[in-house]
mmCIF file of C-alpha atoms (C1' of nucleotides) in Angstrom:
data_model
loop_
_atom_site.group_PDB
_atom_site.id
_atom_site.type_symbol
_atom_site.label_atom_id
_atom_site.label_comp_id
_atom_site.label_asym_id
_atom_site.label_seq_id
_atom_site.Cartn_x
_atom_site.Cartn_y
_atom_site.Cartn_z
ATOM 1 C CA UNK A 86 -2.802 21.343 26.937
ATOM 2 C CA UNK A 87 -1.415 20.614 23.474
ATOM 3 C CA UNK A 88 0.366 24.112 24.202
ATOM 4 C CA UNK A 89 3.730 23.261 23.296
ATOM 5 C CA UNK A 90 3.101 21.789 20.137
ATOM 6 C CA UNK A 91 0.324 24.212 19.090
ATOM 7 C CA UNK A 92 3.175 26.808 19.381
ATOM 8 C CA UNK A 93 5.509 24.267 17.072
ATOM 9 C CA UNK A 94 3.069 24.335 14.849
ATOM 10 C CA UNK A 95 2.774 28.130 14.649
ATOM 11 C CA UNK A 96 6.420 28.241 14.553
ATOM 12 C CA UNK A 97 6.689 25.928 11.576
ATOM 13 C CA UNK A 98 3.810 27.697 9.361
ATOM 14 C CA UNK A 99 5.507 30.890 9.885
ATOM 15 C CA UNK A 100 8.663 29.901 8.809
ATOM 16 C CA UNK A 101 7.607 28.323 5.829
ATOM 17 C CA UNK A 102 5.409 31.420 4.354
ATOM 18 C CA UNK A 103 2.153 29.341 5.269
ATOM 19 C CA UNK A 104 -0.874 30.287 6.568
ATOM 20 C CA UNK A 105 -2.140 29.773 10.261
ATOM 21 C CA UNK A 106 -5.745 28.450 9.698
ATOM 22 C CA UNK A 107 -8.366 27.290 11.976
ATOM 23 C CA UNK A 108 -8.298 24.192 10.506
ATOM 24 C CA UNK A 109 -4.775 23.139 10.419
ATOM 25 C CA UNK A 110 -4.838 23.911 14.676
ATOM 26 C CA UNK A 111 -8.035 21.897 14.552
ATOM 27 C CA UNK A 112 -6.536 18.838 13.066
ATOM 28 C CA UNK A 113 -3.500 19.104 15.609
ATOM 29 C CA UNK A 114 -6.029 19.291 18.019
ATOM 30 C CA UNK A 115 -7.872 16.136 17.326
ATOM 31 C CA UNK A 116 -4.615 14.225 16.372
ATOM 32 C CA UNK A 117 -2.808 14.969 19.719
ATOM 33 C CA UNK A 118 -6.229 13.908 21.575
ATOM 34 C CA UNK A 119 -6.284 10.442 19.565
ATOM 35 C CA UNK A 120 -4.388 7.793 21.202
ATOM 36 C CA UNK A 121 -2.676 5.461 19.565
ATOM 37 C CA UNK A 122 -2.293 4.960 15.540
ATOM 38 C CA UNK A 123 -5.050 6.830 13.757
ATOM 39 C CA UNK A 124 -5.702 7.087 10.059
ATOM 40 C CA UNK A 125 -6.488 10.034 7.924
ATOM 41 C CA UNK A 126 -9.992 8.700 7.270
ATOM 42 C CA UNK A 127 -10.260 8.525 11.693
ATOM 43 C CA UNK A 128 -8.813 12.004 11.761
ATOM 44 C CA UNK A 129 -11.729 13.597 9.556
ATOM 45 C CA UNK A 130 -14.470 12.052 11.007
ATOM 46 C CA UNK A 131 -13.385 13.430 14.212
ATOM 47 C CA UNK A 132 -12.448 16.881 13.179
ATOM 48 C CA UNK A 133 -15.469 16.912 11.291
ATOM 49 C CA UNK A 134 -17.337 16.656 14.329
ATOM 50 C CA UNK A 135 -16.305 20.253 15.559
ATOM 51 C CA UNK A 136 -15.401 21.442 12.043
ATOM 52 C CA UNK A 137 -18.517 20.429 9.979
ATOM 53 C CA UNK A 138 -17.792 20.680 5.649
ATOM 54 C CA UNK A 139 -14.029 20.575 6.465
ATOM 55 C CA UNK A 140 -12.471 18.136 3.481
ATOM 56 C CA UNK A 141 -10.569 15.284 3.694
ATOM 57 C CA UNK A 142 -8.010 16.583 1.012
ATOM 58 C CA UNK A 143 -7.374 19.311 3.861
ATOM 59 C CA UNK A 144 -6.826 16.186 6.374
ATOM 60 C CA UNK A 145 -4.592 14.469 4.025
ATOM 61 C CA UNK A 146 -2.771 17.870 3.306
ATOM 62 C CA UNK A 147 -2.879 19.127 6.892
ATOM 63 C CA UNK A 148 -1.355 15.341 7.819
ATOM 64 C CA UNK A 149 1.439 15.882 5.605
ATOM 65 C CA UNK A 150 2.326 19.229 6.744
ATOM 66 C CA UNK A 151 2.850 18.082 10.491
ATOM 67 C CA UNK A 152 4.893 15.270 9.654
ATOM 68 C CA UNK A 153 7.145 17.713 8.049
ATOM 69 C CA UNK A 154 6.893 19.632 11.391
ATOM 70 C CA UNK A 155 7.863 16.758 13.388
ATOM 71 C CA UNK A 156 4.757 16.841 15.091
ATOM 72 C CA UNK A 157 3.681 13.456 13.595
ATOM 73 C CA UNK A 158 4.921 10.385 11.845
ATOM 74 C CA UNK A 159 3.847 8.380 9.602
ATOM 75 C CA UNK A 160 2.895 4.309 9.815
ATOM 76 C CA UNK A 161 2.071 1.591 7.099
ATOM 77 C CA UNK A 162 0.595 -1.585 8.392
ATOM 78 C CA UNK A 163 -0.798 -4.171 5.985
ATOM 79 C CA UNK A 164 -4.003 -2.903 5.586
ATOM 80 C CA UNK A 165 -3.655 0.008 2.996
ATOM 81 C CA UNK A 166 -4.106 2.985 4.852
ATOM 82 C CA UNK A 167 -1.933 5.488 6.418
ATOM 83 C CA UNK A 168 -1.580 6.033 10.032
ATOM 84 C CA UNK A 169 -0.483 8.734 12.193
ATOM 85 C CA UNK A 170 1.483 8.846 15.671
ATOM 86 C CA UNK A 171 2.561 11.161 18.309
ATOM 87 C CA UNK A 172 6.743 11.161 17.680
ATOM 88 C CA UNK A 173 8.288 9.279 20.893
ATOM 89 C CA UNK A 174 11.498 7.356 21.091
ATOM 90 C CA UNK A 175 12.240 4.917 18.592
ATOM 91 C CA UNK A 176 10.040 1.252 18.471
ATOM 92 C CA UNK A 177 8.785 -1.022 16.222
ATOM 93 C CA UNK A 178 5.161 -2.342 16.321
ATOM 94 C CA UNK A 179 3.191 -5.916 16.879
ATOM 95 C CA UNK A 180 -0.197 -5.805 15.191
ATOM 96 C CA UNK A 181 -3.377 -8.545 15.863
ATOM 97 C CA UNK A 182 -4.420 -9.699 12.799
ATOM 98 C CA UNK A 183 -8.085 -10.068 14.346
ATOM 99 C CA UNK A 184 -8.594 -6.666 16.226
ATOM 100 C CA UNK A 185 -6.193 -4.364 14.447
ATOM 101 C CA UNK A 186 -4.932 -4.064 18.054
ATOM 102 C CA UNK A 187 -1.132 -2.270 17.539
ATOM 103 C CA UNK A 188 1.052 -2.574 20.466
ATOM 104 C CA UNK A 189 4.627 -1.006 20.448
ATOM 105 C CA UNK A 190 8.052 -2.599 21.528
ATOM 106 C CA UNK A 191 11.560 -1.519 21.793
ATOM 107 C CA UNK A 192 14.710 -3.996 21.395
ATOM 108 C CA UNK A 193 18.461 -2.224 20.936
ATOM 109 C CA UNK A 194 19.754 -5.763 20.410
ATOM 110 C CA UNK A 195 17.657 -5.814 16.794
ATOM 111 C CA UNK A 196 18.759 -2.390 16.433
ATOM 112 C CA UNK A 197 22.421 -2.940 16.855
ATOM 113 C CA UNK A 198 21.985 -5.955 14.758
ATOM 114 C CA UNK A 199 20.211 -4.007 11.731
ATOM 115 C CA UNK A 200 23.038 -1.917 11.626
ATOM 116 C CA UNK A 201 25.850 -4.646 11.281
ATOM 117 C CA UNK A 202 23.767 -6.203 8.512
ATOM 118 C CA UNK A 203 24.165 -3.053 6.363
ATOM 119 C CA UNK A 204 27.482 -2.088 6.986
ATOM 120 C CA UNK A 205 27.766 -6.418 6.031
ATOM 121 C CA UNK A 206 25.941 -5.171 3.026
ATOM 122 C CA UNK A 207 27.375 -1.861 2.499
ATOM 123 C CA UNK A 208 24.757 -0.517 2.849
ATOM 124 C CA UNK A 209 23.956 3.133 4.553
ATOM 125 C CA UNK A 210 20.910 2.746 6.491
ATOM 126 C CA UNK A 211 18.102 5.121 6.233
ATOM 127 C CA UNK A 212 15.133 3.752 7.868
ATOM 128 C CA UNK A 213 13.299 0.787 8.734
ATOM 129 C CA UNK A 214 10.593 -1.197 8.968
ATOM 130 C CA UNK A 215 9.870 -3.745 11.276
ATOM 131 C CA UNK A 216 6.272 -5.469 12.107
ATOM 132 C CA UNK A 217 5.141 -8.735 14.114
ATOM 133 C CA UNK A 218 1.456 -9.909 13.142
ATOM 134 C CA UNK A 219 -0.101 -12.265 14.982
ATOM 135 C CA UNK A 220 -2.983 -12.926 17.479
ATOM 136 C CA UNK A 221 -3.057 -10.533 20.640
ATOM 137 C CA UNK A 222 -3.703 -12.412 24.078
ATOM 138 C CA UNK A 223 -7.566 -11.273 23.930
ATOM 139 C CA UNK A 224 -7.890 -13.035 20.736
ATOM 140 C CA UNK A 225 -6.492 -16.305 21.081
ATOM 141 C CA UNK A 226 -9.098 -16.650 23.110
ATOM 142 C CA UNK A 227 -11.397 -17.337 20.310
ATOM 143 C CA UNK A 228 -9.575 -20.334 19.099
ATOM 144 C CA UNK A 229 -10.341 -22.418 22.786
ATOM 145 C CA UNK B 320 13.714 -26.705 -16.353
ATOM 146 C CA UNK B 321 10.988 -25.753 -14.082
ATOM 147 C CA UNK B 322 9.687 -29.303 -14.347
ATOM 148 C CA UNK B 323 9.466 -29.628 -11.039
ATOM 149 C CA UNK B 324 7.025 -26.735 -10.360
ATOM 150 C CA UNK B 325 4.625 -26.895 -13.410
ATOM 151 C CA UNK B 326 3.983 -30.695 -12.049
ATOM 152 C CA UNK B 327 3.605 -28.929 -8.723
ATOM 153 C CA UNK B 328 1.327 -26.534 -10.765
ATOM 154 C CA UNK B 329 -0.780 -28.981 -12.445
ATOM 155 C CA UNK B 330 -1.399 -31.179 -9.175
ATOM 156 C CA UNK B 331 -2.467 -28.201 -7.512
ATOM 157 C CA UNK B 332 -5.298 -27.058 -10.439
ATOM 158 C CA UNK B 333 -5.764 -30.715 -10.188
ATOM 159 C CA UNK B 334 -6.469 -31.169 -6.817
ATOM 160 C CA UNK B 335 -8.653 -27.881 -6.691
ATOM 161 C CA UNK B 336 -11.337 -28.675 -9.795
ATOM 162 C CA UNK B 337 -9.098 -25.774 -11.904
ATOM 163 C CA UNK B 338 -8.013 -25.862 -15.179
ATOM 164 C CA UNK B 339 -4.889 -25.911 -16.765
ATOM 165 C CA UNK B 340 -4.285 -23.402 -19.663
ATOM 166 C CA UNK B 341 -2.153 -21.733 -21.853
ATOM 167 C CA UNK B 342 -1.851 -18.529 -19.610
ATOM 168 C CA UNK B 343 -1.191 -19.960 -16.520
ATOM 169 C CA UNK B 344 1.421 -22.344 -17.750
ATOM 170 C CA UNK B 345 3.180 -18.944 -19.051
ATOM 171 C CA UNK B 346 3.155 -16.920 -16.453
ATOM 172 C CA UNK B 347 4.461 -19.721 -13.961
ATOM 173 C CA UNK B 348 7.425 -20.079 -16.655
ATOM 174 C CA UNK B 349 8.007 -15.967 -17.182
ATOM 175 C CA UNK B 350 8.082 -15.975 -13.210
ATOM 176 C CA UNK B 351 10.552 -18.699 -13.153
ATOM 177 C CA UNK B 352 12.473 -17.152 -15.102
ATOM 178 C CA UNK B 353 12.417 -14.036 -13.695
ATOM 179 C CA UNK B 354 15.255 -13.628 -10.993
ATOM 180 C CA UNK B 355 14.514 -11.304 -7.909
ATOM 181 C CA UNK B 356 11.712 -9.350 -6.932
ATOM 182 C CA UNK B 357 9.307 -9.179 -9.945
ATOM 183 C CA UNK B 358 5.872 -6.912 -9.813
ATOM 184 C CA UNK B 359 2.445 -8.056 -11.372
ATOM 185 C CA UNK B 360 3.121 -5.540 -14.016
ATOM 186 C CA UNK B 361 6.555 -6.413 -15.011
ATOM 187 C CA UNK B 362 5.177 -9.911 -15.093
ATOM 188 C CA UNK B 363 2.278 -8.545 -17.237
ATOM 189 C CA UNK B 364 4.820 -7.260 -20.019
ATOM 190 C CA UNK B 365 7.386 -10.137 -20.221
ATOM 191 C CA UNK B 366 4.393 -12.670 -20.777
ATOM 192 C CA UNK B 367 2.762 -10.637 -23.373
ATOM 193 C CA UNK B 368 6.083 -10.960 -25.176
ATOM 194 C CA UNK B 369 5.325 -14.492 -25.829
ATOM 195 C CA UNK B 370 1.539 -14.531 -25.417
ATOM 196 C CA UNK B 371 0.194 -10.951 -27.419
ATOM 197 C CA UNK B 372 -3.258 -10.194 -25.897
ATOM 198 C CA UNK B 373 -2.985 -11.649 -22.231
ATOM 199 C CA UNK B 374 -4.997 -9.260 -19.572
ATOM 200 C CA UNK B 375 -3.248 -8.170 -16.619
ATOM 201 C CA UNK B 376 -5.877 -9.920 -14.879
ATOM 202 C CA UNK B 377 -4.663 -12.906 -15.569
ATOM 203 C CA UNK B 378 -1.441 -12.373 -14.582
ATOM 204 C CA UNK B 379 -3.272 -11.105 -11.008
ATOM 205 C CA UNK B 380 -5.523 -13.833 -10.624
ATOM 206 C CA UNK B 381 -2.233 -16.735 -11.308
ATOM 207 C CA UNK B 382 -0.058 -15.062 -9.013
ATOM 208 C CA UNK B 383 -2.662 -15.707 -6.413
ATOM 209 C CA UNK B 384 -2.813 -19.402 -7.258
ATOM 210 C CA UNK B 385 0.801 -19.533 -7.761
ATOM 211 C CA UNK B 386 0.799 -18.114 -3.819
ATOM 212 C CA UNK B 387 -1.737 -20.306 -2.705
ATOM 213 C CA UNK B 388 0.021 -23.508 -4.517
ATOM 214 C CA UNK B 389 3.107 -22.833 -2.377
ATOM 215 C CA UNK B 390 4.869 -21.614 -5.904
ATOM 216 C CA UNK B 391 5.466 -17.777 -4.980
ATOM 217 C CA UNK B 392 5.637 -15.629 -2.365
ATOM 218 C CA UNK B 393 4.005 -12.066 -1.882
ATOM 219 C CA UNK B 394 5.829 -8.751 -1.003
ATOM 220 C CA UNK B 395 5.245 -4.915 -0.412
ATOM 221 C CA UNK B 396 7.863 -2.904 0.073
ATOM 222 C CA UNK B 397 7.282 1.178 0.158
ATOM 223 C CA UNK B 398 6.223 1.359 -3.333
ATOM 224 C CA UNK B 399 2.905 0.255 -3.036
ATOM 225 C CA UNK B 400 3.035 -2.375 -5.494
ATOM 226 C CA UNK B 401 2.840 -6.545 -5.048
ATOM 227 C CA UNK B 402 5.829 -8.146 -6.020
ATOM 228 C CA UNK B 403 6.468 -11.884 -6.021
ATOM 229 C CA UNK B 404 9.637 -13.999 -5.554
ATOM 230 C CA UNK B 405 10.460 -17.370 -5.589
ATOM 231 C CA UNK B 406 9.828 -19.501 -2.391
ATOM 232 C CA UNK B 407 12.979 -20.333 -0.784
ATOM 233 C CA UNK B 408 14.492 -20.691 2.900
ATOM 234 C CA UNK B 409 13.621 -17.535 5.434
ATOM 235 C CA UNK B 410 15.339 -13.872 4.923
ATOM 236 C CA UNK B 411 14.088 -10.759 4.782
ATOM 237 C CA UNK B 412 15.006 -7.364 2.626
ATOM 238 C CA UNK B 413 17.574 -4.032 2.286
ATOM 239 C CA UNK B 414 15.849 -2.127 -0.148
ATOM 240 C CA UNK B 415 17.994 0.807 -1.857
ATOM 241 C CA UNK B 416 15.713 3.676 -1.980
ATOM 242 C CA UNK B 417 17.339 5.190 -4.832
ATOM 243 C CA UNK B 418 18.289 2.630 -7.635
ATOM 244 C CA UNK B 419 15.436 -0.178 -6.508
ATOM 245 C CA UNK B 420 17.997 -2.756 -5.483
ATOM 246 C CA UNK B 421 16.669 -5.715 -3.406
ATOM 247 C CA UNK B 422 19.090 -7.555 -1.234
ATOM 248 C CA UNK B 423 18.417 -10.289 1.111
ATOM 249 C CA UNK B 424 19.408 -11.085 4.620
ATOM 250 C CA UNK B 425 18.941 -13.753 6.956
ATOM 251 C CA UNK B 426 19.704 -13.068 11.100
ATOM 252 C CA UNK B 427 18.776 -15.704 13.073
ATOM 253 C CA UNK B 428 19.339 -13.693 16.318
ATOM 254 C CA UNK B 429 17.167 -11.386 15.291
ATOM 255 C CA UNK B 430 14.462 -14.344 14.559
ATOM 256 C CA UNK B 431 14.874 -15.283 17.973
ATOM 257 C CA UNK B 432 14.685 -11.929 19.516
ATOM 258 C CA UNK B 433 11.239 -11.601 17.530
ATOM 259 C CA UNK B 434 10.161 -14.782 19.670
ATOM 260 C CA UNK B 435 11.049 -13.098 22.727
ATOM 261 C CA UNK B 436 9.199 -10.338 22.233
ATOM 262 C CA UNK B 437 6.247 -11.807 20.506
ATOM 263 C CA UNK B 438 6.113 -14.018 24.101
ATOM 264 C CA UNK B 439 6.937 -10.777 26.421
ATOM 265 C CA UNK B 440 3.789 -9.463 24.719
ATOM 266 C CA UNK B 441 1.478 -12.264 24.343
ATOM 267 C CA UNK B 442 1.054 -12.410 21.270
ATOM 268 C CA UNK B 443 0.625 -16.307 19.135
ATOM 269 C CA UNK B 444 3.004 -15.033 15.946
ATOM 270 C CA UNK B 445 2.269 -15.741 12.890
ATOM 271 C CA UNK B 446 4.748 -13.362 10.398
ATOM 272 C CA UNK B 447 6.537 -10.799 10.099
ATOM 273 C CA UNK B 448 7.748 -7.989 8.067
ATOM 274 C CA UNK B 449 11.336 -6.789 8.271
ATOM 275 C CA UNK B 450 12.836 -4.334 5.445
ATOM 276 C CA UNK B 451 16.083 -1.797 5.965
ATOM 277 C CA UNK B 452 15.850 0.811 3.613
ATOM 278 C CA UNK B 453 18.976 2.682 2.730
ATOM 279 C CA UNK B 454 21.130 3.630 0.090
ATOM 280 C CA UNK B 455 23.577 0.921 -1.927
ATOM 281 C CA UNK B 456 27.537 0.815 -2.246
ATOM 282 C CA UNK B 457 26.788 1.987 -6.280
ATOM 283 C CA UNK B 458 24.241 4.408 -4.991
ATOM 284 C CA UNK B 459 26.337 6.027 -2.410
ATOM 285 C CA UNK B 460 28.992 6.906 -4.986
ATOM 286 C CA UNK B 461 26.305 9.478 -6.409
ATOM 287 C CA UNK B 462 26.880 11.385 -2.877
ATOM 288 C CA UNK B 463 30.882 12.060 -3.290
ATOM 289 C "C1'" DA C 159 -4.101 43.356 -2.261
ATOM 290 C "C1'" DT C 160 -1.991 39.097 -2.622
ATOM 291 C "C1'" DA C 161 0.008 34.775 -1.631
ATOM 292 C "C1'" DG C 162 -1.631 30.894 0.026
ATOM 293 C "C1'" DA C 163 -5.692 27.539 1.725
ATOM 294 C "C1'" DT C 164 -9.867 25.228 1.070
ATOM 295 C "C1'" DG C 165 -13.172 21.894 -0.782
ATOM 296 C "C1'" DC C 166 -15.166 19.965 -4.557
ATOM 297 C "C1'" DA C 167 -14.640 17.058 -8.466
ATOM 298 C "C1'" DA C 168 -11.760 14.642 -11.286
ATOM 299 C "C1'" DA C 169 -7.489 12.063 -11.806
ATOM 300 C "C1'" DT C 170 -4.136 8.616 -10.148
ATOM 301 C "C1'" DG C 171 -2.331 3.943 -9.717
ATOM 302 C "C1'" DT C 172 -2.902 -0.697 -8.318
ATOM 303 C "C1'" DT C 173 -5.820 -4.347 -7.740
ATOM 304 C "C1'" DT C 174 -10.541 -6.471 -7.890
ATOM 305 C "C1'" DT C 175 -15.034 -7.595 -9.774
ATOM 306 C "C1'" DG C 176 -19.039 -8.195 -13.241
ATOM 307 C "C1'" DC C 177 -20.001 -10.151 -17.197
ATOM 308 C "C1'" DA C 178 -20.331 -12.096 -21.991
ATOM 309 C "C1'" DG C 179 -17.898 -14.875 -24.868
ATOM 310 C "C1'" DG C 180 -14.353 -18.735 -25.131
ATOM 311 C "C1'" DA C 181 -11.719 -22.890 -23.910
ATOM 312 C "C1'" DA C 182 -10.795 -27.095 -21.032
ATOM 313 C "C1'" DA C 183 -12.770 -31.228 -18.825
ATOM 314 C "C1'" DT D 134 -22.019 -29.773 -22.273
ATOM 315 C "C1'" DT D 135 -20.919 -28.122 -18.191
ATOM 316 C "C1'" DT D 136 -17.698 -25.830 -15.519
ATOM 317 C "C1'" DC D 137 -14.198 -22.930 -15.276
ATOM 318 C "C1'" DC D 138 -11.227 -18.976 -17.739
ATOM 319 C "C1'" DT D 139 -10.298 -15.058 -20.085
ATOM 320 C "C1'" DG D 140 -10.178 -10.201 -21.197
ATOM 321 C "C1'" DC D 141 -12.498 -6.133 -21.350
ATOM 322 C "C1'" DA D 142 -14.622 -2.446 -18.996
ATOM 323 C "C1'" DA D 143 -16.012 -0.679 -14.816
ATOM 324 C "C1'" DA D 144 -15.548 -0.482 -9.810
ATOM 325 C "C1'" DA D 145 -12.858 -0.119 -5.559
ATOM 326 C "C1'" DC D 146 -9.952 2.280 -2.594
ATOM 327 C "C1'" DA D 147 -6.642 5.543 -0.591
ATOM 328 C "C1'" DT D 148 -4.511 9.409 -1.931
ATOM 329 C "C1'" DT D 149 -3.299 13.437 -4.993
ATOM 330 C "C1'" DT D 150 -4.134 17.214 -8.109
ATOM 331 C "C1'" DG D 151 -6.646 21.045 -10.846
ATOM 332 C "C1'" DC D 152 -9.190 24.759 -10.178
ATOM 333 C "C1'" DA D 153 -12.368 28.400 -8.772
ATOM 334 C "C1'" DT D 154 -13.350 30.522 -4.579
ATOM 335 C "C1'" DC D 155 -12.278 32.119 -0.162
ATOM 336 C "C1'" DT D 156 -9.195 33.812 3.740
ATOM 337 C "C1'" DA D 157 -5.149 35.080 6.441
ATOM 338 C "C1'" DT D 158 -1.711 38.389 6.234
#
DNA sequence: ATAGATGCAAATGTTTTGCAGGAAA
DNA sequence: TTTCCTGCAAAACATTTGCATCTAT
């Protein structure tokens, strides 16, 4: 498993003059196996389990290097710290304020909209970013 | 001018067992004054103009009573610094990635459609964050 | 052999906190 | 005179960079 990207990977180290290390294909590793939205800090403890001394300047780097790959993509919540997904089709994300739960969603109508508002604008549109907060079903259950 | 809000201000230090001083009279009139999107660090230089020695802590600490007195609003865009604007009626932001410029919209569809999905998903919402980053009309001129 | 990678320590940049001296109530 | 503020210096925190050493090619 993880073939297809490992092979990406390869692909994009060699044709940038850079170096295939062990553990550069252990950091895909552990990101492709983490579900979800993890952050560079989750990434090295992980890795760090099968890769003890590894650095977390290497994480950060290594991170970096796969998002230039298109092997990962980078997220900013509200909470200061950089998080990493598997690329899929476009969406936007909810986050719970109380468990850090992050759910995706999807909605071409907000899409098409975005774009009429900068062509209102004049604006050419690079990228967005788009973010509900609130309380996830599990935790409003605190509140009764 | 700003009348209004330094009553506003001094009800609220009032009302909370604060005190009312020099500095934060200043840096409630230097944010008036200051039109847009300002950070704590441009705020920082345009009060020392008129008050020579002020820390930049100060100007952190008031913006955070300012917020909590209903007399500013907080933002983050992708720079990774706090910037403050004036409270007015719901919008949200096209941010030109190259010259800085801050422009905002308002989409009430799109408000709605947040609703929806915020309901689809179970989730009690609370805010939201909502920025289109691009390039401006001025700043696409560079391109041709 | 050599370009490039690693990991440590130190630097960065923004914001927060501890604390001694200072001002408002 | 007591409580709250201020401003400095130091700490926090996530991330980046300098550098000597190590490793893939």
């Amino acid at each position: 498993m993880s073939q297809l990207e490992r092979e990406a990977l390869v692909r994009y180290l060699e044709d940038h003059q850079l170096k295939r290390t062990r553990q550069r294909e252990a950091i895909l590793d552990v990101f492709l196996q983490s579900a979800g939205h993890v952050s560079s800090d989750e990434l090295h403890e992980r890795v760090r389990d099968r890769f003890p001394g590894i650095g977390s300047t290497t994480v950060y780097r290594t991170m970096k290097i796969l998002c230039d790959a298109g092997l990962a993509v980078e997220r900013n919540f509200e909470d200061g710290v950089t998080r990493y997904e598997i690329p899929h089709e476009h969406h936007d994300h909810l986050v719970c304020v109380r468990c850090g739960r992050i759910v995706e969603f999807e909605c071409t109508m907000i899409e098409a909209a975005q774009e009429r508002i900068a062509t209102d604008y004049q604006f050419r549109l690079l990228r967005h970013r788009h973010e509900l907060y609130g309380h996830c079903a599990d935790c409003q259950k605190i509140d009764s």
